[in-house]
DNA sequence: CTAATTTGTAAACGGCCATGACGAAATAGT
DNA sequence: ACTATTTCGTCATGGCCGTTTACAAATTAG
């Protein structure tokens, strides 16, 4: 018997729960979880003042969360001020875990993250997946998942769900890979090919990278654009703390924004798309390099070595990116732009031309552009954390399991 | 004593109410209002099954709404089927009213809309406002508002709030006009210049036009782009039934999306912005016409008369619009594009080139482009309805007043 | 060592929706 | 015409949930 799928991508604490007393209760449980999770160890009284309920109400909520193993009582706080010291509460390190997986072009990776946000187990397999059929790849991925789950269970965790990051477009059902050019996959239903023991969510790697930035970034705002690139160039649009997905789930296709409308033909049918100027293939071609393994690393090394041809190619890519981003900034007015994925490693050579292009084309103060500190880890962490967030968003839904 | 400002632009039924029984009650009151408002006359039992509460609970909610004058009992329904007929409920036509106002380049307009969505009073003053100082314009507008309010009050309505549509950028405080090029206004705080008797909201005319389309359009989806143009070209981005405003409130600036990055200089500092190809001035220049009054009407007449120069200018504007929209569609993946405002009147000559450009640049089925049936009335109606929606979204907040 | 302060819990209270029963008002069947 | 059936609106009851109030416990300030 497979577990029921968790609510498709909840966007906030306890959204869409019915407006009845039970729904209220569930939302308040979620608020307690969020407060304890975000603000570190907290006493019941502190939680109460954070979320605006009374100490008595919080007491019963916390009791329930402790009974279900989602919260732990750490013991009395060290008293620094007058009054009886509170008893510190923290989210449990032995409860549910989020299993994140990433299907990259050159690797597979899986990790388990506990409610505290710590990575408690991981497994990686290197080797290209380009052009391989979905079935063998997913069999391999399943093997890694089982290993990570076993490791996590040895530490007292149980898997609350699996989230898979894919380098391609994912339908709004959060299961189907509609198109993944780098893998040459089309309309692959991952739900049918992965273990059904726990709830599954599939999403674009740019989206999960953006969520990781939102949840784990140092001072990432709640409105930003997260740009990431492998062969394609994708963006995660985070608006008011949640992802903008679009009707079909295809939002954020920055790579096919027209940069020079009469430019070279693009595989998408259009002409002069950003991808023709800043995509991996285009940059390699402009730099006079061959395609091969670890293409991004190669570019970075050559650029660092002072290869002027490579540097010029990257400068021009940055300029094109700047043009496309100008359009996006005019449309979305975000608070920041974050470069993630492969772009993070090439940032030193992309940023100057990108930023000067933005400055040139923006009237007021230009939108700040920063580089993700998560780098290539973003999508994997975002995937795992998305499961953790789902638990925080509705702890009652998880209480029965485990 | 002025009324408290209503919650800044609520986005959905009863968002952000505290999770306590009172908040639950308020949300349920809102759900009853929405059901009755949207689904026409409804019996208590029908409301109950619509919103998922029991008949008993709905009874008490309806009693409260009747007491506060927001809902009226129309009397027994004509029984078509077996069983005791219900008593039809409808939102009141004599309760609160939304006052909408529009500051256009060539006119001022004010109207009052009741909870049923009917326009119950209106006032218009023609004459250009281009280059006039804010104070006299707003004095004039205040006069119109007072007249409309007086008319509405004669019909048993009372003003629940004033919403003003402006042809320019509005800050997130929903009071300040940051920049309105057509009026030559900068950083004007409308809150200080308009009567403080009722809650005030100010927004971009494109945004209010988009909301009107969302609320009043025949079968407008919950995800669409509403493009409108006077001198500037603005877009309202409706995502999942609510407006995307951006951090500073400047989202939707389609007019400054780069179309030809090396094109002619634009006032914004960039080059080749959409506005340089599809803006009113650019089109008039391309058509070899002078600037003057009723410029859009002139273009439409000439085009209808078969003026080939004008038609070519509009075709090229449509093409440029298509390029910019391609970018927007790739980023946002909406369900539809709606042309409103001045563009609606020129649609016959813009649409062919626009749609062929979209078709050329889109891989899958192209995003459908339609024309607003509200036309130039959109922003005014959207403004008035935004106040009505605020009442529907939290009827309890309004209960005390009036 | 006492007063003050803060924490956590327990009992009483009040608000709110669900449940179940009932009268009212219509139709359907005999 | 009369009864059975169905549906509507309401009332009384009960359970759930957060609040209020009170109190014991644990710490600091003086």
Short mmCIF file of C-alpha atoms (C1' of nucleotides) in Angstrom, two decimals, chain B residues 21 43-45 55-56 59 82-84 86-87, chain D residues 5-12 16-19:
data_model
loop_
_atom_site.label_atom_id
_atom_site.label_comp_id
_atom_site.label_asym_id
_atom_site.label_seq_id
_atom_site.Cartn_x
_atom_site.Cartn_y
_atom_site.Cartn_z
CA UNK B 21 -12.08 31.18 16.30
CA UNK B 43 -30.57 29.32 -0.60
CA UNK B 44 -28.85 28.71 2.72
CA UNK B 45 -28.67 25.03 1.92
CA UNK B 55 -26.79 24.28 7.02
CA UNK B 56 -26.92 25.19 10.67
CA UNK B 59 -27.78 29.91 8.98
CA UNK B 82 -39.43 18.24 -4.66
CA UNK B 83 -38.98 19.49 -1.12
CA UNK B 84 -39.47 22.70 0.71
CA UNK B 86 -35.29 27.59 -0.07
CA UNK B 87 -35.26 31.26 0.61
"C1'" DT D 5 -41.19 11.64 0.55
"C1'" DT D 6 -37.96 15.15 -0.01
"C1'" DT D 7 -35.75 19.35 1.07
"C1'" DC D 8 -35.24 23.61 3.86
"C1'" DG D 9 -34.39 26.24 7.93
"C1'" DT D 10 -33.91 26.12 12.91
"C1'" DC D 11 -33.05 24.59 17.59
"C1'" DA D 12 -30.82 22.04 21.26
"C1'" DC D 16 -13.26 20.99 19.94
"C1'" DC D 17 -10.29 24.79 20.70
"C1'" DG D 18 -8.21 28.98 22.28
"C1'" DT D 19 -8.75 32.36 26.23
#
